[in-house]
PDB file of C-alpha atoms in Angstrom:
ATOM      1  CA  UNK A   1      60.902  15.663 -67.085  1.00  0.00           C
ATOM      2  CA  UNK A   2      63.943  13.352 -67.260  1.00  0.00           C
ATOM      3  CA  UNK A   3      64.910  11.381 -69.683  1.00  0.00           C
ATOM      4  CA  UNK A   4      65.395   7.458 -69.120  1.00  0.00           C
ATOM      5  CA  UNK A   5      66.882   5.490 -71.648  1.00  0.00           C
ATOM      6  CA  UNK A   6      67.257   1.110 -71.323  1.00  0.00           C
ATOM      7  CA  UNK A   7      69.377  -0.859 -73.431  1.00  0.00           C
ATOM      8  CA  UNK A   8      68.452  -3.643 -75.353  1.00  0.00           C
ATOM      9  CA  UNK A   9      64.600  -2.848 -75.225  1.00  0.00           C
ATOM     10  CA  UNK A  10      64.048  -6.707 -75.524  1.00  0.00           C
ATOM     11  CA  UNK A  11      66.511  -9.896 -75.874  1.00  0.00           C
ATOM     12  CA  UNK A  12      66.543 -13.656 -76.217  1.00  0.00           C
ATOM     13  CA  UNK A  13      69.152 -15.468 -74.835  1.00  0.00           C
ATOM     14  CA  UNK A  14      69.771 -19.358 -74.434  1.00  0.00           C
ATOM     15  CA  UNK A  15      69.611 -20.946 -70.815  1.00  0.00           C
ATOM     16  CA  UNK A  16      73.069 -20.443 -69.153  1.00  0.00           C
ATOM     17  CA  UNK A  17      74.495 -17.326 -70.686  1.00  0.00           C
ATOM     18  CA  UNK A  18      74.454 -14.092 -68.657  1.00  0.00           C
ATOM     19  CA  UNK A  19      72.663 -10.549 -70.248  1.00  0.00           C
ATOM     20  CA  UNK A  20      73.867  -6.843 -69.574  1.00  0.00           C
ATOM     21  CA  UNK A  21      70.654  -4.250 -69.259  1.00  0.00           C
ATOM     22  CA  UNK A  22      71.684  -0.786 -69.631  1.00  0.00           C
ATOM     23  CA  UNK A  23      69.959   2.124 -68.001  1.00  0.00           C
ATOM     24  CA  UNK A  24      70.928   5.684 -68.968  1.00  0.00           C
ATOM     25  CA  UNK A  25      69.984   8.740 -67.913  1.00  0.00           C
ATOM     26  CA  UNK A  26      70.396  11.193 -70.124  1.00  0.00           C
ATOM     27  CA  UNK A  27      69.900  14.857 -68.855  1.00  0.00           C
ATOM     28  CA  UNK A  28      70.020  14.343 -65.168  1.00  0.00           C
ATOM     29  CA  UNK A  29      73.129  13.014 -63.180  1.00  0.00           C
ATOM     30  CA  UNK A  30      71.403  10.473 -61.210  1.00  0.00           C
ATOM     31  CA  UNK A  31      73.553   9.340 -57.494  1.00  0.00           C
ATOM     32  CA  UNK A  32      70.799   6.822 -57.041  1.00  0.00           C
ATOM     33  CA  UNK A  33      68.920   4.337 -59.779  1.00  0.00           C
ATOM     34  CA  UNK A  34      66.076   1.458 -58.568  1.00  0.00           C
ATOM     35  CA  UNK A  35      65.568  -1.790 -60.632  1.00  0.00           C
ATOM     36  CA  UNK A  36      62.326  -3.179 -60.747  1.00  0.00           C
ATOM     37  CA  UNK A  37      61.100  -6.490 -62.326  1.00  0.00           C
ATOM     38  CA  UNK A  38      57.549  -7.734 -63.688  1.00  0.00           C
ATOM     39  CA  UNK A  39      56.882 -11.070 -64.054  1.00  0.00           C
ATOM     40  CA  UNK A  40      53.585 -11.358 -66.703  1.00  0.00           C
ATOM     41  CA  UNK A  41      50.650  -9.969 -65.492  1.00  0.00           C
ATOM     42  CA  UNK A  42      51.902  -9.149 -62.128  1.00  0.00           C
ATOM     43  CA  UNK A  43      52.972  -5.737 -60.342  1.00  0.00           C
ATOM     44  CA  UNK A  44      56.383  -4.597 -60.691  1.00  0.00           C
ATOM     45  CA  UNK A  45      58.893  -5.467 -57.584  1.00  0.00           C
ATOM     46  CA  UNK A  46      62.027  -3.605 -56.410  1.00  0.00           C
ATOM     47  CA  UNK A  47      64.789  -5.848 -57.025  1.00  0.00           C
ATOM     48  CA  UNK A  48      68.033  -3.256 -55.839  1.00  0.00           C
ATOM     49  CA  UNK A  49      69.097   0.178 -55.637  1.00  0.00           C
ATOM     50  CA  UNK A  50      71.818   1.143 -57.402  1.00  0.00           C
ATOM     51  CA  UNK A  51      74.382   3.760 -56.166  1.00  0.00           C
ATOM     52  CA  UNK A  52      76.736   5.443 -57.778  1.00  0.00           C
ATOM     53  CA  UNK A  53      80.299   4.478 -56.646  1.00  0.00           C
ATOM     54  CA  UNK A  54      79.594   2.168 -54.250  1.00  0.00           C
ATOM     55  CA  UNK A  55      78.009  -1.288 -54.129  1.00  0.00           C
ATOM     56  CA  UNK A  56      74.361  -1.714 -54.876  1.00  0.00           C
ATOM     57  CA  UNK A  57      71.324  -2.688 -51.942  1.00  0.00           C
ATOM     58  CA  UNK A  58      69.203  -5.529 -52.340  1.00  0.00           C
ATOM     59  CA  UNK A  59      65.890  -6.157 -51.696  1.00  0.00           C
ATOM     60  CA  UNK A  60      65.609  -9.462 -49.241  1.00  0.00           C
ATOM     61  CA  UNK A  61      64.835 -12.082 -51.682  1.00  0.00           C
ATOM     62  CA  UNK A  62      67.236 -11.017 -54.786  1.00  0.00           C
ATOM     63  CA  UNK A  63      70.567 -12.600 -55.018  1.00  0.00           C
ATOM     64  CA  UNK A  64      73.055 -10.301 -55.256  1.00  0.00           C
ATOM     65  CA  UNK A  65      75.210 -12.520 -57.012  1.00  0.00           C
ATOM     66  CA  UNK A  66      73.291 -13.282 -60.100  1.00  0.00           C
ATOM     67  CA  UNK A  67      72.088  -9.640 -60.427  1.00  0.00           C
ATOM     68  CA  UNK A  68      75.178  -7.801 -60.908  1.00  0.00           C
ATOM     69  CA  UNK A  69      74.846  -3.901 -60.426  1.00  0.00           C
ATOM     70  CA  UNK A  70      77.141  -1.327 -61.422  1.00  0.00           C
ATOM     71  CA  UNK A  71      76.616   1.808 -61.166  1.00  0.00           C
ATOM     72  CA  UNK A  72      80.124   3.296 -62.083  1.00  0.00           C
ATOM     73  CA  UNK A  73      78.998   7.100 -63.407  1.00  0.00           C
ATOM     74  CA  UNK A  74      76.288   9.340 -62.672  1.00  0.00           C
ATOM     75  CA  UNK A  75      74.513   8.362 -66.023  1.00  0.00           C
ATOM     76  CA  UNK A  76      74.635   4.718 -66.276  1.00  0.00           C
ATOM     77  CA  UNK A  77      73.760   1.692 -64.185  1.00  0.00           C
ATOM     78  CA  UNK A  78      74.314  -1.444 -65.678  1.00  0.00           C
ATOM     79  CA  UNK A  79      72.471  -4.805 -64.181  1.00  0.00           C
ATOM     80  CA  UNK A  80      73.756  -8.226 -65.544  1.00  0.00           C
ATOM     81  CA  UNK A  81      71.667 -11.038 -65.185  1.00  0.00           C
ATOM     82  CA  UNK A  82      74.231 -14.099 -64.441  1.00  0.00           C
ATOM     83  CA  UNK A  83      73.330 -17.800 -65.923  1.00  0.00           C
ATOM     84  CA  UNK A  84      70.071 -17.103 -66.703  1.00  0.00           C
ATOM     85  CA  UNK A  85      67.068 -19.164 -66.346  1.00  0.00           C
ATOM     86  CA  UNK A  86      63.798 -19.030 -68.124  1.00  0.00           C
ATOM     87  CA  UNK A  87      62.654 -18.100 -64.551  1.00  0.00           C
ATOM     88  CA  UNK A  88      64.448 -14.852 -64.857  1.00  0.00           C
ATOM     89  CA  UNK A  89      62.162 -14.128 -68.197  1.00  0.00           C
ATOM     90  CA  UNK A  90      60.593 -10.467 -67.012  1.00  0.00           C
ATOM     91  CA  UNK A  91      60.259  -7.237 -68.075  1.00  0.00           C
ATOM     92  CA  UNK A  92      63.330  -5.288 -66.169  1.00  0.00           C
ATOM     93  CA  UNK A  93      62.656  -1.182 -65.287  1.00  0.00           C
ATOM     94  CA  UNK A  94      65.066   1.182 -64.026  1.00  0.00           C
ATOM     95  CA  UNK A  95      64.273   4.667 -62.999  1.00  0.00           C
ATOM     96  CA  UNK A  96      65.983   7.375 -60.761  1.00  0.00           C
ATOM     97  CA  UNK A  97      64.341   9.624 -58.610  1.00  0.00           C
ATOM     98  CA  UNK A  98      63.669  13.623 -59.343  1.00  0.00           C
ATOM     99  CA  UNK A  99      66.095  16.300 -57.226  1.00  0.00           C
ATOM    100  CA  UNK A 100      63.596  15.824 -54.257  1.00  0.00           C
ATOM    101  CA  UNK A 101      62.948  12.397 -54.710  1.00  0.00           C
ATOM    102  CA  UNK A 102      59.312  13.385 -54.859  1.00  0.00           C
ATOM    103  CA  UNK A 103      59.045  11.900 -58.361  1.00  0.00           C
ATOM    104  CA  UNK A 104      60.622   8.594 -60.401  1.00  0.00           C
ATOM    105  CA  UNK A 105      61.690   8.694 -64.162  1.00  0.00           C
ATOM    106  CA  UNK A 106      61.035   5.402 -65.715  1.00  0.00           C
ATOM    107  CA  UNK A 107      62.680   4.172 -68.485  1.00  0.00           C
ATOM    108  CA  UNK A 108      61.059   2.573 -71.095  1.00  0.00           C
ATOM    109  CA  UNK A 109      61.490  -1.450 -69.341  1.00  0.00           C
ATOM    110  CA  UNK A 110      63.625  -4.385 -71.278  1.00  0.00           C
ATOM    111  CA  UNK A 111      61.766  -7.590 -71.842  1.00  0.00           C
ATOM    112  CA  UNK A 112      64.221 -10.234 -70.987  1.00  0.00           C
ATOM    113  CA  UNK A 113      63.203 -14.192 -72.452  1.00  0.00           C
ATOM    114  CA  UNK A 114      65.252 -17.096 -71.644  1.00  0.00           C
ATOM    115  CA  UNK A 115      65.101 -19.995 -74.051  1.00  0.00           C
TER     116      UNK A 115
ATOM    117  CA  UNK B   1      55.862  -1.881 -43.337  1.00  0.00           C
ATOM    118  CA  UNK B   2      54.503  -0.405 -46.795  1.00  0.00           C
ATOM    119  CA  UNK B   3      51.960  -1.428 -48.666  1.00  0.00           C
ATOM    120  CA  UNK B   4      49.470  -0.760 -51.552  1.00  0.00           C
ATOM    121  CA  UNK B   5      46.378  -3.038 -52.426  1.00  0.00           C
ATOM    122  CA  UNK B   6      44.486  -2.946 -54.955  1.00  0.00           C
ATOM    123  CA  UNK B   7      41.398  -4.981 -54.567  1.00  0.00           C
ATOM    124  CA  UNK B   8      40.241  -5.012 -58.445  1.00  0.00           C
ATOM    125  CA  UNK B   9      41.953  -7.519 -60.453  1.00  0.00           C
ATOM    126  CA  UNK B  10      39.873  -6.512 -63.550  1.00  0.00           C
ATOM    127  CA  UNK B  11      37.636  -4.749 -64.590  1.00  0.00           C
ATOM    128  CA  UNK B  12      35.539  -4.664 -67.901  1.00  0.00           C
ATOM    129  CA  UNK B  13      33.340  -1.723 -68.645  1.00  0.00           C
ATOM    130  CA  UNK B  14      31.406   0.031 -71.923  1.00  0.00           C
ATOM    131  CA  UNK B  15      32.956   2.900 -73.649  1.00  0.00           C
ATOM    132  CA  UNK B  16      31.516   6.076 -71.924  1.00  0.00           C
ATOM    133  CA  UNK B  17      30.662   4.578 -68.850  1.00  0.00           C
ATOM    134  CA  UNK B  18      32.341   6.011 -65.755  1.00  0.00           C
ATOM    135  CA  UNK B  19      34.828   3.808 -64.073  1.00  0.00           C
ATOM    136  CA  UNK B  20      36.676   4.046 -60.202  1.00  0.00           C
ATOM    137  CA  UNK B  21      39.851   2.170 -59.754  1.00  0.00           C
ATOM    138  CA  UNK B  22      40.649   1.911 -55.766  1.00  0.00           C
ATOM    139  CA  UNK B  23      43.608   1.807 -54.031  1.00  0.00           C
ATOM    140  CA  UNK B  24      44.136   1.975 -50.730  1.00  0.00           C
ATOM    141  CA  UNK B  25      47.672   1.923 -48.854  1.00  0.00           C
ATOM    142  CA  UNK B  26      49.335   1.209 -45.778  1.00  0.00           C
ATOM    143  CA  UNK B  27      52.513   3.459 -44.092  1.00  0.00           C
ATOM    144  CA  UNK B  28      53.943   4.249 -41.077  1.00  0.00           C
ATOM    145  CA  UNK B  29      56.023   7.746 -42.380  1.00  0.00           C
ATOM    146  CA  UNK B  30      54.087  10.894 -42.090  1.00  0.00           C
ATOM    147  CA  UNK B  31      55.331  12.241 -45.035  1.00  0.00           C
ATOM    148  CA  UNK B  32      54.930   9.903 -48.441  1.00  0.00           C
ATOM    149  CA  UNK B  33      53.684  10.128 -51.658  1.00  0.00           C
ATOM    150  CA  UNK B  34      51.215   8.542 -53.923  1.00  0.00           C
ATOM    151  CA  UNK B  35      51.301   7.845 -57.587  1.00  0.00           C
ATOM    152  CA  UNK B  36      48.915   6.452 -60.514  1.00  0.00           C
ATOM    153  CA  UNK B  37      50.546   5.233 -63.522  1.00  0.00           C
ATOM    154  CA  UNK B  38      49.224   3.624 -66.491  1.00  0.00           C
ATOM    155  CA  UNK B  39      50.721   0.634 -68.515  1.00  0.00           C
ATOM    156  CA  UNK B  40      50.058   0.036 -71.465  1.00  0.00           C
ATOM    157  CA  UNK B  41      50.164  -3.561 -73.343  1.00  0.00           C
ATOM    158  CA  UNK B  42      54.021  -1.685 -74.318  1.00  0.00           C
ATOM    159  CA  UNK B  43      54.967  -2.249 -71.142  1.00  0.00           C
ATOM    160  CA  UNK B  44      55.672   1.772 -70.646  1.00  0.00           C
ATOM    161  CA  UNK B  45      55.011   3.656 -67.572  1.00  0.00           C
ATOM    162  CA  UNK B  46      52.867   6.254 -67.898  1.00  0.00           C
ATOM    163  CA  UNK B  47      52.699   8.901 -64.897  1.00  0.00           C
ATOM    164  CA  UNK B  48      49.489  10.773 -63.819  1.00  0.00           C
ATOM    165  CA  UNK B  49      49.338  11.916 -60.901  1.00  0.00           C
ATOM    166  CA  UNK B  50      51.610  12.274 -57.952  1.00  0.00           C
ATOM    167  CA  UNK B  51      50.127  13.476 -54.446  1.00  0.00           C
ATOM    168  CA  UNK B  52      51.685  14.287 -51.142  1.00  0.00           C
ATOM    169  CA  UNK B  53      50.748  12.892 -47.748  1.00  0.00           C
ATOM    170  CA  UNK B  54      49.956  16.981 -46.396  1.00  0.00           C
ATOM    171  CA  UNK B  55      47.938  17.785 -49.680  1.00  0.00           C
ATOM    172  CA  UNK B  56      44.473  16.247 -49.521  1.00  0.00           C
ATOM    173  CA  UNK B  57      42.618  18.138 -52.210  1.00  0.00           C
ATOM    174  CA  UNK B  58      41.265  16.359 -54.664  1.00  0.00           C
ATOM    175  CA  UNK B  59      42.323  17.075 -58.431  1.00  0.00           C
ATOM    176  CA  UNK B  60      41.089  16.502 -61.828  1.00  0.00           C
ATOM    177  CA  UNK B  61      42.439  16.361 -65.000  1.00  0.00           C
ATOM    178  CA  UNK B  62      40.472  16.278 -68.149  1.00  0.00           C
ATOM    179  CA  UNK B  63      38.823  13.013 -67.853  1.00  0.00           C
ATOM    180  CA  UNK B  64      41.043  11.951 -64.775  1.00  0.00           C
ATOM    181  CA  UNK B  65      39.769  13.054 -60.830  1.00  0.00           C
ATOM    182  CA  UNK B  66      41.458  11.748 -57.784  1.00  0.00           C
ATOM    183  CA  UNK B  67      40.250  11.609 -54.708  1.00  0.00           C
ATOM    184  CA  UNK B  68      43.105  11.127 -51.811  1.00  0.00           C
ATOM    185  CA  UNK B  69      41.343  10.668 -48.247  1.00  0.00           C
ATOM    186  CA  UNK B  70      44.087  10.002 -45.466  1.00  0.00           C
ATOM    187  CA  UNK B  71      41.511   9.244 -42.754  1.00  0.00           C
ATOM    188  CA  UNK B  72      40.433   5.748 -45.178  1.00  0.00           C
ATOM    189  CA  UNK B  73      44.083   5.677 -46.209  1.00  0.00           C
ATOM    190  CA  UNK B  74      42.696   5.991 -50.068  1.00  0.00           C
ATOM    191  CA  UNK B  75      43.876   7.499 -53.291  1.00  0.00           C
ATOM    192  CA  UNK B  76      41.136   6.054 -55.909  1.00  0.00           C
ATOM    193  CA  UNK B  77      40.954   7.212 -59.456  1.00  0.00           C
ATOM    194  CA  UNK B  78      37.961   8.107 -61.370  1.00  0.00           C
ATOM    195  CA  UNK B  79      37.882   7.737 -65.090  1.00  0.00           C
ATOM    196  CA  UNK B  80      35.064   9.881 -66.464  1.00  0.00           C
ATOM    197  CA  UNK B  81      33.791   9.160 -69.799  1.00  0.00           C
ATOM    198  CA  UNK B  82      35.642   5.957 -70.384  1.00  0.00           C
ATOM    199  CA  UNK B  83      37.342   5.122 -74.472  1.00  0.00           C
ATOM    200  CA  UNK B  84      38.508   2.247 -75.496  1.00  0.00           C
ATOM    201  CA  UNK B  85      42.331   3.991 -75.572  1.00  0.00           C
ATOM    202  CA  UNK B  86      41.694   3.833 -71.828  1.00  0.00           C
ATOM    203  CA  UNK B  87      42.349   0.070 -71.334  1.00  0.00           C
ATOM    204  CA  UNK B  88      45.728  -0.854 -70.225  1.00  0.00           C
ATOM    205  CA  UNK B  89      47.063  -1.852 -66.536  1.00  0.00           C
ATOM    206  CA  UNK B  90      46.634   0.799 -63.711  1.00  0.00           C
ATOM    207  CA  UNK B  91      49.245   0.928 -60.548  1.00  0.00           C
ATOM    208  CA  UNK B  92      48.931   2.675 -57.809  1.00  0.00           C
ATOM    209  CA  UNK B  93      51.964   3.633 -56.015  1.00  0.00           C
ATOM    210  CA  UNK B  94      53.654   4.670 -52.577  1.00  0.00           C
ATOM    211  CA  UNK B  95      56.815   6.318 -51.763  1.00  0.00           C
ATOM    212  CA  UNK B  96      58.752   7.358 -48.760  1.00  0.00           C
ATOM    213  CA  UNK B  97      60.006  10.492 -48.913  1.00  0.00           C
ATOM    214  CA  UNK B  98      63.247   9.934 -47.648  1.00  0.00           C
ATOM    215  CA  UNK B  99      64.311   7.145 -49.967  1.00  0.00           C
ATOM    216  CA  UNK B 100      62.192   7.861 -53.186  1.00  0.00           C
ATOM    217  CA  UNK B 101      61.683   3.663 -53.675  1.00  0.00           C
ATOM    218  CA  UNK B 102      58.431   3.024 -54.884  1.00  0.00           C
ATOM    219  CA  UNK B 103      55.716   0.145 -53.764  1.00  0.00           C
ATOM    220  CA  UNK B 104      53.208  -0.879 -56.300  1.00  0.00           C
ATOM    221  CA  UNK B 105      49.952  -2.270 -55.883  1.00  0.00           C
ATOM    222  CA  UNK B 106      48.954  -5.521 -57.679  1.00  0.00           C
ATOM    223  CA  UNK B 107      47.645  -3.416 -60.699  1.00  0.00           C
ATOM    224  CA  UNK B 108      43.976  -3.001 -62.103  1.00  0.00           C
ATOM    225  CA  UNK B 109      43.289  -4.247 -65.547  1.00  0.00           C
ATOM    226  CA  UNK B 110      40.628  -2.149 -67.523  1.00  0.00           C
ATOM    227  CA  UNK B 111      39.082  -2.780 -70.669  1.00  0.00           C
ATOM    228  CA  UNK B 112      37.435  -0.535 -71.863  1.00  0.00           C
ATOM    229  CA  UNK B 113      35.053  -2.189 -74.919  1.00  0.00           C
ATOM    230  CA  UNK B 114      33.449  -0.284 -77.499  1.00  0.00           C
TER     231      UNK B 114
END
């Protein structure tokens, strides 16, 4: 199957600052890529889809101002979490469907902690 | 609307014991798919098992069986056999075909003790 890579697979950042989460794909040119999040111990939520060369959807719920997608090649979709807040602490996953869309390839999640 | 429930929270049983984790969903598209995936304390999604809304039969894998019954919109998973590597988080999951987004249940915790 495909292969999802996410970069950093875990960071700490102070209160305030804003984090870049990198999700590559690397052996499939993906037009589409979802974010999810996971708060501890819960299920994981759709946050936004991410399309390639135009703006990303939202989910009702997620500001689309302090998650900043970009999607600008068919490999790499970037989300930036703006002023963070130890309320944004998760575990971020981004995946891309198959050809078909019958299947998702997951990458391996980012654990995000805000001091 | 979607949805996916998952009415077991937790559930604790001995190694070798048999164990059935239920999900049961909600759509409205005729075509759809369901997924299992298993997460371990990692945080990693594993896949198992993906089935399509027209393909009812039930499969088994090893230690794994799935049994997918539209008419109780149900797609519960049967671990046979249980070991302790067996304990992580189990989601269920629904898809639409047209968009490929994915809906998660709320997740079954298993421990599996020796």
């Amino acid at each position: 199957g495909a292969v999802v890579s996410q970069h950093p697979s875990r960071v700490i950042c102070k209160s305030g600052t804003s984090v870049k989460i990198e999700c590559r794909s690397l052996d499939f040119q993906a037009t589409t890529m979802f974010w999810y999040r996971q708060f501890p111990k819960q299920s994981l939520m759709l946050m936004a889809t991410s399309n390639e060369g135009s703006k990303a959807t939202y989910e009702q719920g997620v500001e689309k101002d302090k998650f900043l997608i970009n999607h600008a090649s068919l490999t790499l979709s970037t989300l930036t979490v703006t002023s963070a807040h130890p309320e944004d602490s998760s575990f971020y996953i981004c995946s891309h469907p198959g050809l078909a869309r019958e299947t998702q390839y997951f990458g391996p999640g980012t654990r995000l902690l805000v001091l | 609307a979607q949805k996916v429930t998952q009415a077991q929270t937790e559930i604790s049983v001995v190694e070798k014991e048999d164990v059935t984790l239920d999900c049961v969903y909600e759509t409205r598209d005729t075509t759809y798919y369901l997924f299992w995936y298993k997460q371990p304390p990692s945080g990693e999604l594993v896949f198992l098992i993906r089935r399509n809304s027209f393909d009812e039969q039930n499969e088994i894998s090893g230690r794994y069986s799935w049994n997918f019954q539209k008419s109780t919109s149900s797609f519960n998973f049967t671990i046979t056999a249980s070991q302790v590597v067996d304990s992580a988080v189990y989601f269920c999951a629904l898809s639409s075909s047209n968009t490929g987004k994915l809906i998660f249940g709320q997740g079954t915790t298993l421990q599996v003790k020796p």
